[in-house]
């Protein structure tokens, strides 16, 4: 069984550099809507049998063009919801870097629990459980290998990929998952295998933002929400380093 992990396109919160979390009404930007159409164009020719999505608007909007092309109704699953960032929800990233919890999120993610929210270890458990269950049910239904799509959020996908790579959750910040990127995991009876990672097609413009040869500067590294700390693709970005 093979799942395409699709992150939602650039959202209004991404461009505002705030931590959207589960805030209602966070929609895609014009760029995000373009990305959703491009994703549909890239994936519609594949033999996709099923689509599952986070119920949040930005994921529903991202997967809608693909679902329309395939004639498949996307199934919402709350286990693929964005992290419940609790009291951090809606706050500017530039403010959050000064919080003591920031360093824990960066360096010891398995111990990170957001105030009045959930822990990243809980996020990984629910997300992996959801993907494994959908895999099992699709296998039972079709009796053969199935290709399917799960549209969700940056930190959720990073936690799924950490599990697939067999690395500790504390290392998940080393994984980059950009808006509208796809990562592909094939689950076999013995182990998962990562076939694609952070695939955004042919656009490599974000690399220019971190290349020393172009005068670019490596920014903050990953931040909550699955962002990379660069601004090349419309992601959230902060100039402060989390270690400072």
PDB file of C-alpha atoms in Angstrom:
ATOM      1  CA  UNK A   1       0.000   0.000   0.000  1.00  0.00           C
ATOM      2  CA  UNK A   2       1.311   3.415  -0.949  1.00  0.00           C
ATOM      3  CA  UNK A   3       0.261   6.768   0.468  1.00  0.00           C
ATOM      4  CA  UNK A   4       0.988  10.176  -1.029  1.00  0.00           C
ATOM      5  CA  UNK A   5       1.357  12.605   1.866  1.00  0.00           C
ATOM      6  CA  UNK A   6       0.251  15.992   0.533  1.00  0.00           C
ATOM      7  CA  UNK A   7       0.784  19.166   2.515  1.00  0.00           C
ATOM      8  CA  UNK A   8      -1.716  21.969   1.985  1.00  0.00           C
ATOM      9  CA  UNK A   9      -0.720  24.910  -0.193  1.00  0.00           C
ATOM     10  CA  UNK A  10       0.459  28.300   1.037  1.00  0.00           C
ATOM     11  CA  UNK A  11      -2.118  29.707   3.452  1.00  0.00           C
ATOM     12  CA  UNK A  12      -2.959  33.190   4.684  1.00  0.00           C
ATOM     13  CA  UNK A  13      -1.349  32.285   7.987  1.00  0.00           C
ATOM     14  CA  UNK A  14       1.866  31.222   6.233  1.00  0.00           C
ATOM     15  CA  UNK A  15       2.208  34.632   4.615  1.00  0.00           C
ATOM     16  CA  UNK A  16       1.236  36.431   7.849  1.00  0.00           C
ATOM     17  CA  UNK A  17       3.928  34.400   9.680  1.00  0.00           C
ATOM     18  CA  UNK A  18       1.572  33.297  12.402  1.00  0.00           C
ATOM     19  CA  UNK A  19       0.948  29.843  13.841  1.00  0.00           C
ATOM     20  CA  UNK A  20      -2.461  28.940  12.416  1.00  0.00           C
ATOM     21  CA  UNK A  21      -2.982  25.712  14.304  1.00  0.00           C
ATOM     22  CA  UNK A  22      -6.669  24.872  14.261  1.00  0.00           C
ATOM     23  CA  UNK A  23      -7.890  28.445  13.800  1.00  0.00           C
ATOM     24  CA  UNK A  24     -11.096  28.520  11.782  1.00  0.00           C
ATOM     25  CA  UNK A  25     -11.243  30.093   8.332  1.00  0.00           C
ATOM     26  CA  UNK A  26      -7.525  29.984   7.447  1.00  0.00           C
ATOM     27  CA  UNK A  27      -7.715  29.764   3.671  1.00  0.00           C
ATOM     28  CA  UNK A  28      -5.246  29.385   0.826  1.00  0.00           C
ATOM     29  CA  UNK A  29      -3.649  32.427  -0.739  1.00  0.00           C
ATOM     30  CA  UNK A  30      -3.754  32.971  -4.497  1.00  0.00           C
ATOM     31  CA  UNK A  31      -0.428  31.140  -4.644  1.00  0.00           C
ATOM     32  CA  UNK A  32      -1.886  28.307  -2.571  1.00  0.00           C
ATOM     33  CA  UNK A  33      -4.792  27.942  -4.970  1.00  0.00           C
ATOM     34  CA  UNK A  34      -2.378  27.829  -7.893  1.00  0.00           C
ATOM     35  CA  UNK A  35      -0.437  25.112  -6.088  1.00  0.00           C
ATOM     36  CA  UNK A  36      -3.636  23.109  -5.562  1.00  0.00           C
ATOM     37  CA  UNK A  37      -4.320  23.196  -9.306  1.00  0.00           C
ATOM     38  CA  UNK A  38      -0.732  22.182 -10.055  1.00  0.00           C
ATOM     39  CA  UNK A  39      -0.949  19.265  -7.634  1.00  0.00           C
ATOM     40  CA  UNK A  40      -4.139  18.115  -9.347  1.00  0.00           C
ATOM     41  CA  UNK A  41      -2.382  18.283 -12.705  1.00  0.00           C
ATOM     42  CA  UNK A  42       0.569  16.257 -11.405  1.00  0.00           C
ATOM     43  CA  UNK A  43      -1.417  13.553  -9.645  1.00  0.00           C
ATOM     44  CA  UNK A  44      -4.643  13.147 -11.639  1.00  0.00           C
ATOM     45  CA  UNK A  45      -3.089  10.670 -14.074  1.00  0.00           C
ATOM     46  CA  UNK A  46      -2.142   8.288 -11.258  1.00  0.00           C
ATOM     47  CA  UNK A  47      -4.391   5.350 -10.268  1.00  0.00           C
ATOM     48  CA  UNK A  48      -5.432   6.941  -6.971  1.00  0.00           C
ATOM     49  CA  UNK A  49      -8.250   5.043  -5.293  1.00  0.00           C
ATOM     50  CA  UNK A  50      -8.931   7.098  -2.177  1.00  0.00           C
ATOM     51  CA  UNK A  51      -8.368  10.547  -0.665  1.00  0.00           C
ATOM     52  CA  UNK A  52      -8.319  11.362   3.046  1.00  0.00           C
ATOM     53  CA  UNK A  53      -7.922  14.902   4.361  1.00  0.00           C
ATOM     54  CA  UNK A  54      -7.634  16.980   7.477  1.00  0.00           C
ATOM     55  CA  UNK A  55     -11.022  18.674   7.997  1.00  0.00           C
ATOM     56  CA  UNK A  56      -9.416  22.139   8.100  1.00  0.00           C
ATOM     57  CA  UNK A  57     -10.279  24.502   5.249  1.00  0.00           C
ATOM     58  CA  UNK A  58      -6.766  24.896   3.848  1.00  0.00           C
ATOM     59  CA  UNK A  59      -6.458  21.144   3.342  1.00  0.00           C
ATOM     60  CA  UNK A  60      -9.940  20.791   1.896  1.00  0.00           C
ATOM     61  CA  UNK A  61      -9.190  23.574  -0.593  1.00  0.00           C
ATOM     62  CA  UNK A  62      -5.864  21.994  -1.541  1.00  0.00           C
ATOM     63  CA  UNK A  63      -7.265  18.575  -2.293  1.00  0.00           C
ATOM     64  CA  UNK A  64     -10.541  19.714  -3.931  1.00  0.00           C
ATOM     65  CA  UNK A  65      -9.195  20.140  -7.503  1.00  0.00           C
ATOM     66  CA  UNK A  66      -7.632  16.668  -7.406  1.00  0.00           C
ATOM     67  CA  UNK A  67     -10.786  15.120  -5.980  1.00  0.00           C
ATOM     68  CA  UNK A  68     -12.829  16.786  -8.730  1.00  0.00           C
ATOM     69  CA  UNK A  69     -10.532  15.494 -11.479  1.00  0.00           C
ATOM     70  CA  UNK A  70     -10.630  11.955 -10.090  1.00  0.00           C
ATOM     71  CA  UNK A  71     -14.319  11.959  -9.238  1.00  0.00           C
ATOM     72  CA  UNK A  72     -13.500  10.964  -5.666  1.00  0.00           C
ATOM     73  CA  UNK A  73     -15.038  12.488  -2.562  1.00  0.00           C
ATOM     74  CA  UNK A  74     -12.331  13.284  -0.016  1.00  0.00           C
ATOM     75  CA  UNK A  75     -12.891  11.644   3.358  1.00  0.00           C
ATOM     76  CA  UNK A  76     -12.229  13.898   6.378  1.00  0.00           C
ATOM     77  CA  UNK A  77     -10.301  12.377   9.275  1.00  0.00           C
ATOM     78  CA  UNK A  78      -9.780  14.357  12.477  1.00  0.00           C
ATOM     79  CA  UNK A  79      -6.679  12.309  13.266  1.00  0.00           C
ATOM     80  CA  UNK A  80      -4.985  14.223  10.437  1.00  0.00           C
ATOM     81  CA  UNK A  81      -5.827  17.605  11.957  1.00  0.00           C
ATOM     82  CA  UNK A  82      -3.121  20.167  12.517  1.00  0.00           C
ATOM     83  CA  UNK A  83      -1.341  20.101  15.859  1.00  0.00           C
ATOM     84  CA  UNK A  84      -3.396  21.607  18.667  1.00  0.00           C
ATOM     85  CA  UNK A  85      -0.964  24.365  19.592  1.00  0.00           C
ATOM     86  CA  UNK A  86      -3.199  25.518  22.436  1.00  0.00           C
ATOM     87  CA  UNK A  87      -2.242  28.977  23.712  1.00  0.00           C
ATOM     88  CA  UNK A  88       0.301  29.346  20.906  1.00  0.00           C
ATOM     89  CA  UNK A  89      -2.455  29.288  18.271  1.00  0.00           C
ATOM     90  CA  UNK A  90      -2.623  32.466  16.210  1.00  0.00           C
ATOM     91  CA  UNK A  91       0.502  34.023  17.695  1.00  0.00           C
ATOM     92  CA  UNK A  92       3.288  35.538  15.616  1.00  0.00           C
ATOM     93  CA  UNK A  93       6.309  33.314  15.133  1.00  0.00           C
ATOM     94  CA  UNK A  94       8.576  36.247  15.952  1.00  0.00           C
ATOM     95  CA  UNK A  95       7.068  36.234  19.474  1.00  0.00           C
ATOM     96  CA  UNK A  96       7.215  32.489  19.989  1.00  0.00           C
ATOM     97  CA  UNK A  97      10.989  32.195  19.549  1.00  0.00           C
ATOM     98  CA  UNK A  98      11.451  33.763  22.989  1.00  0.00           C
ATOM     99  CA  UNK A  99       9.294  31.139  24.725  1.00  0.00           C
ATOM    100  CA  UNK A 100      11.229  28.510  26.747  1.00  0.00           C
ATOM    101  CA  UNK A 101       9.228  25.779  25.006  1.00  0.00           C
ATOM    102  CA  UNK A 102      10.692  26.799  21.636  1.00  0.00           C
ATOM    103  CA  UNK A 103      14.018  25.084  22.312  1.00  0.00           C
ATOM    104  CA  UNK A 104      12.225  21.931  23.429  1.00  0.00           C
ATOM    105  CA  UNK A 105      10.207  21.870  20.196  1.00  0.00           C
ATOM    106  CA  UNK A 106      13.460  22.206  18.237  1.00  0.00           C
ATOM    107  CA  UNK A 107      15.687  19.826  20.176  1.00  0.00           C
ATOM    108  CA  UNK A 108      13.480  17.432  22.172  1.00  0.00           C
ATOM    109  CA  UNK A 109      10.208  17.256  20.258  1.00  0.00           C
ATOM    110  CA  UNK A 110       9.029  14.085  21.980  1.00  0.00           C
ATOM    111  CA  UNK A 111       8.807  16.042  25.248  1.00  0.00           C
ATOM    112  CA  UNK A 112       7.089  19.089  23.763  1.00  0.00           C
ATOM    113  CA  UNK A 113       3.548  19.691  24.983  1.00  0.00           C
ATOM    114  CA  UNK A 114       1.910  22.957  23.948  1.00  0.00           C
ATOM    115  CA  UNK A 115       0.186  24.943  26.734  1.00  0.00           C
ATOM    116  CA  UNK A 116      -3.515  24.001  26.786  1.00  0.00           C
ATOM    117  CA  UNK A 117      -2.825  21.946  23.657  1.00  0.00           C
ATOM    118  CA  UNK A 118      -1.354  18.568  22.785  1.00  0.00           C
ATOM    119  CA  UNK A 119       2.097  17.031  22.680  1.00  0.00           C
ATOM    120  CA  UNK A 120       3.985  16.223  19.505  1.00  0.00           C
ATOM    121  CA  UNK A 121       4.257  12.595  20.607  1.00  0.00           C
ATOM    122  CA  UNK A 122       0.436  12.485  20.674  1.00  0.00           C
ATOM    123  CA  UNK A 123       0.354  13.967  17.185  1.00  0.00           C
ATOM    124  CA  UNK A 124       2.642  11.266  15.830  1.00  0.00           C
ATOM    125  CA  UNK A 125       0.643   8.497  17.487  1.00  0.00           C
ATOM    126  CA  UNK A 126      -2.716   9.633  16.096  1.00  0.00           C
ATOM    127  CA  UNK A 127      -1.349  10.352  12.617  1.00  0.00           C
ATOM    128  CA  UNK A 128       0.491   7.041  12.265  1.00  0.00           C
ATOM    129  CA  UNK A 129      -2.558   5.196  13.622  1.00  0.00           C
ATOM    130  CA  UNK A 130      -4.769   6.913  11.041  1.00  0.00           C
ATOM    131  CA  UNK A 131      -2.519   6.144   8.078  1.00  0.00           C
ATOM    132  CA  UNK A 132      -1.990   2.533   9.135  1.00  0.00           C
ATOM    133  CA  UNK A 133      -5.726   2.019   9.600  1.00  0.00           C
ATOM    134  CA  UNK A 134      -6.618   3.498   6.202  1.00  0.00           C
ATOM    135  CA  UNK A 135      -3.909   1.328   4.666  1.00  0.00           C
ATOM    136  CA  UNK A 136      -5.393  -1.787   6.267  1.00  0.00           C
ATOM    137  CA  UNK A 137      -8.977  -0.966   5.318  1.00  0.00           C
ATOM    138  CA  UNK A 138      -8.072  -0.194   1.713  1.00  0.00           C
ATOM    139  CA  UNK A 139      -6.122  -3.442   1.447  1.00  0.00           C
ATOM    140  CA  UNK A 140      -9.112  -5.365   2.776  1.00  0.00           C
ATOM    141  CA  UNK A 141     -11.491  -3.584   0.418  1.00  0.00           C
ATOM    142  CA  UNK A 142      -9.433  -3.896  -2.771  1.00  0.00           C
ATOM    143  CA  UNK A 143      -7.499  -7.067  -2.068  1.00  0.00           C
ATOM    144  CA  UNK A 144      -4.436  -5.589  -3.713  1.00  0.00           C
ATOM    145  CA  UNK A 145      -1.984  -2.725  -3.463  1.00  0.00           C
ATOM    146  CA  UNK A 146      -3.682   0.673  -3.486  1.00  0.00           C
ATOM    147  CA  UNK A 147      -2.369   4.182  -4.118  1.00  0.00           C
ATOM    148  CA  UNK A 148      -4.085   6.822  -1.994  1.00  0.00           C
ATOM    149  CA  UNK A 149      -3.644  10.424  -0.827  1.00  0.00           C
ATOM    150  CA  UNK A 150      -3.600  11.905   2.674  1.00  0.00           C
ATOM    151  CA  UNK A 151      -3.718  15.717   2.733  1.00  0.00           C
ATOM    152  CA  UNK A 152      -2.580  17.186   6.024  1.00  0.00           C
ATOM    153  CA  UNK A 153      -0.196  19.625   7.730  1.00  0.00           C
ATOM    154  CA  UNK A 154       3.554  20.152   7.972  1.00  0.00           C
ATOM    155  CA  UNK A 155       4.277  18.879  11.474  1.00  0.00           C
ATOM    156  CA  UNK A 156       1.871  15.982  10.999  1.00  0.00           C
ATOM    157  CA  UNK A 157       3.612  14.864   7.813  1.00  0.00           C
ATOM    158  CA  UNK A 158       7.037  15.274   9.405  1.00  0.00           C
ATOM    159  CA  UNK A 159       5.982  13.026  12.272  1.00  0.00           C
ATOM    160  CA  UNK A 160       4.720  10.421   9.792  1.00  0.00           C
ATOM    161  CA  UNK A 161       7.980  10.548   7.852  1.00  0.00           C
ATOM    162  CA  UNK A 162      10.037  10.228  11.023  1.00  0.00           C
ATOM    163  CA  UNK A 163       8.127   7.034  11.772  1.00  0.00           C
ATOM    164  CA  UNK A 164       8.619   5.777   8.215  1.00  0.00           C
ATOM    165  CA  UNK A 165      12.358   6.490   8.341  1.00  0.00           C
ATOM    166  CA  UNK A 166      12.579   4.736  11.703  1.00  0.00           C
ATOM    167  CA  UNK A 167      14.066   7.788  13.403  1.00  0.00           C
ATOM    168  CA  UNK A 168      13.204   9.161  16.826  1.00  0.00           C
ATOM    169  CA  UNK A 169      10.628  11.936  16.953  1.00  0.00           C
ATOM    170  CA  UNK A 170      13.346  14.206  18.371  1.00  0.00           C
ATOM    171  CA  UNK A 171      14.883  14.190  14.892  1.00  0.00           C
ATOM    172  CA  UNK A 172      11.736  15.150  13.004  1.00  0.00           C
ATOM    173  CA  UNK A 173      12.746  18.811  12.726  1.00  0.00           C
ATOM    174  CA  UNK A 174      15.479  17.716  10.331  1.00  0.00           C
ATOM    175  CA  UNK A 175      12.794  16.857   7.787  1.00  0.00           C
ATOM    176  CA  UNK A 176      11.560  19.632   5.480  1.00  0.00           C
ATOM    177  CA  UNK A 177       7.998  19.573   4.136  1.00  0.00           C
ATOM    178  CA  UNK A 178       7.072  22.614   2.047  1.00  0.00           C
ATOM    179  CA  UNK A 179       3.548  23.807   1.151  1.00  0.00           C
ATOM    180  CA  UNK A 180       1.928  21.687  -1.586  1.00  0.00           C
ATOM    181  CA  UNK A 181       4.795  19.189  -1.494  1.00  0.00           C
ATOM    182  CA  UNK A 182       4.262  15.462  -1.785  1.00  0.00           C
ATOM    183  CA  UNK A 183       6.085  12.757   0.108  1.00  0.00           C
ATOM    184  CA  UNK A 184       5.452   9.105  -0.732  1.00  0.00           C
ATOM    185  CA  UNK A 185       5.579   6.178   1.672  1.00  0.00           C
ATOM    186  CA  UNK A 186       5.028   2.559   0.698  1.00  0.00           C
ATOM    187  CA  UNK A 187       4.025   0.277   3.561  1.00  0.00           C
ATOM    188  CA  UNK A 188       5.072  -3.338   3.191  1.00  0.00           C
ATOM    189  CA  UNK A 189       4.361  -6.201   5.619  1.00  0.00           C
ATOM    190  CA  UNK A 190       7.837  -5.779   7.101  1.00  0.00           C
ATOM    191  CA  UNK A 191       8.625  -2.062   6.954  1.00  0.00           C
ATOM    192  CA  UNK A 192       7.692   1.307   5.413  1.00  0.00           C
ATOM    193  CA  UNK A 193       9.822   2.705   2.602  1.00  0.00           C
ATOM    194  CA  UNK A 194      10.074   6.405   1.694  1.00  0.00           C
ATOM    195  CA  UNK A 195       9.982   6.802  -2.084  1.00  0.00           C
ATOM    196  CA  UNK A 196       9.672  10.592  -2.347  1.00  0.00           C
ATOM    197  CA  UNK A 197      10.360  13.425   0.083  1.00  0.00           C
ATOM    198  CA  UNK A 198       9.252  17.077  -0.113  1.00  0.00           C
ATOM    199  CA  UNK A 199       8.660  16.817  -3.870  1.00  0.00           C
ATOM    200  CA  UNK A 200       7.390  20.115  -5.257  1.00  0.00           C
ATOM    201  CA  UNK A 201       8.048  19.382  -8.911  1.00  0.00           C
ATOM    202  CA  UNK A 202      10.586  21.359 -10.872  1.00  0.00           C
ATOM    203  CA  UNK A 203      10.469  24.601  -8.869  1.00  0.00           C
ATOM    204  CA  UNK A 204      13.678  24.768  -6.820  1.00  0.00           C
ATOM    205  CA  UNK A 205      13.468  28.498  -6.075  1.00  0.00           C
ATOM    206  CA  UNK A 206      13.476  27.957  -2.312  1.00  0.00           C
ATOM    207  CA  UNK A 207      17.045  26.669  -2.538  1.00  0.00           C
ATOM    208  CA  UNK A 208      18.231  30.117  -3.607  1.00  0.00           C
ATOM    209  CA  UNK A 209      17.185  31.517  -0.242  1.00  0.00           C
ATOM    210  CA  UNK A 210      19.679  29.302   1.594  1.00  0.00           C
ATOM    211  CA  UNK A 211      22.494  29.090  -0.934  1.00  0.00           C
ATOM    212  CA  UNK A 212      25.742  30.823   0.091  1.00  0.00           C
ATOM    213  CA  UNK A 213      26.585  31.216  -3.598  1.00  0.00           C
ATOM    214  CA  UNK A 214      23.631  33.558  -4.131  1.00  0.00           C
ATOM    215  CA  UNK A 215      24.123  35.597  -1.006  1.00  0.00           C
ATOM    216  CA  UNK A 216      21.276  33.783   0.697  1.00  0.00           C
ATOM    217  CA  UNK A 217      21.283  33.260   4.422  1.00  0.00           C
ATOM    218  CA  UNK A 218      20.195  30.171   6.291  1.00  0.00           C
ATOM    219  CA  UNK A 219      17.495  31.398   8.619  1.00  0.00           C
ATOM    220  CA  UNK A 220      16.008  29.790  11.675  1.00  0.00           C
ATOM    221  CA  UNK A 221      15.641  26.175  10.667  1.00  0.00           C
ATOM    222  CA  UNK A 222      12.282  24.466  11.135  1.00  0.00           C
ATOM    223  CA  UNK A 223       9.590  26.136  13.201  1.00  0.00           C
ATOM    224  CA  UNK A 224       6.255  24.890  14.574  1.00  0.00           C
ATOM    225  CA  UNK A 225       3.745  24.333  11.807  1.00  0.00           C
ATOM    226  CA  UNK A 226       6.269  22.547   9.618  1.00  0.00           C
ATOM    227  CA  UNK A 227       7.852  25.676   8.186  1.00  0.00           C
ATOM    228  CA  UNK A 228      11.500  25.948   7.229  1.00  0.00           C
ATOM    229  CA  UNK A 229      12.276  29.490   8.288  1.00  0.00           C
ATOM    230  CA  UNK A 230      12.948  30.630   4.724  1.00  0.00           C
ATOM    231  CA  UNK A 231      10.650  32.802   2.668  1.00  0.00           C
ATOM    232  CA  UNK A 232      11.237  31.502  -0.843  1.00  0.00           C
ATOM    233  CA  UNK A 233       7.918  29.646  -1.229  1.00  0.00           C
ATOM    234  CA  UNK A 234       5.689  31.873   0.863  1.00  0.00           C
ATOM    235  CA  UNK A 235       6.286  29.922   4.041  1.00  0.00           C
ATOM    236  CA  UNK A 236       6.401  31.388   7.484  1.00  0.00           C
ATOM    237  CA  UNK A 237       9.837  32.754   8.258  1.00  0.00           C
ATOM    238  CA  UNK A 238      11.599  34.214  11.271  1.00  0.00           C
ATOM    239  CA  UNK A 239      14.954  35.942  11.407  1.00  0.00           C
ATOM    240  CA  UNK A 240      15.755  34.961  14.966  1.00  0.00           C
ATOM    241  CA  UNK A 241      17.533  31.674  15.549  1.00  0.00           C
ATOM    242  CA  UNK A 242      15.706  29.415  18.033  1.00  0.00           C
ATOM    243  CA  UNK A 243      18.933  28.837  19.937  1.00  0.00           C
ATOM    244  CA  UNK A 244      19.345  32.543  20.738  1.00  0.00           C
TER     245      UNK A 244
END
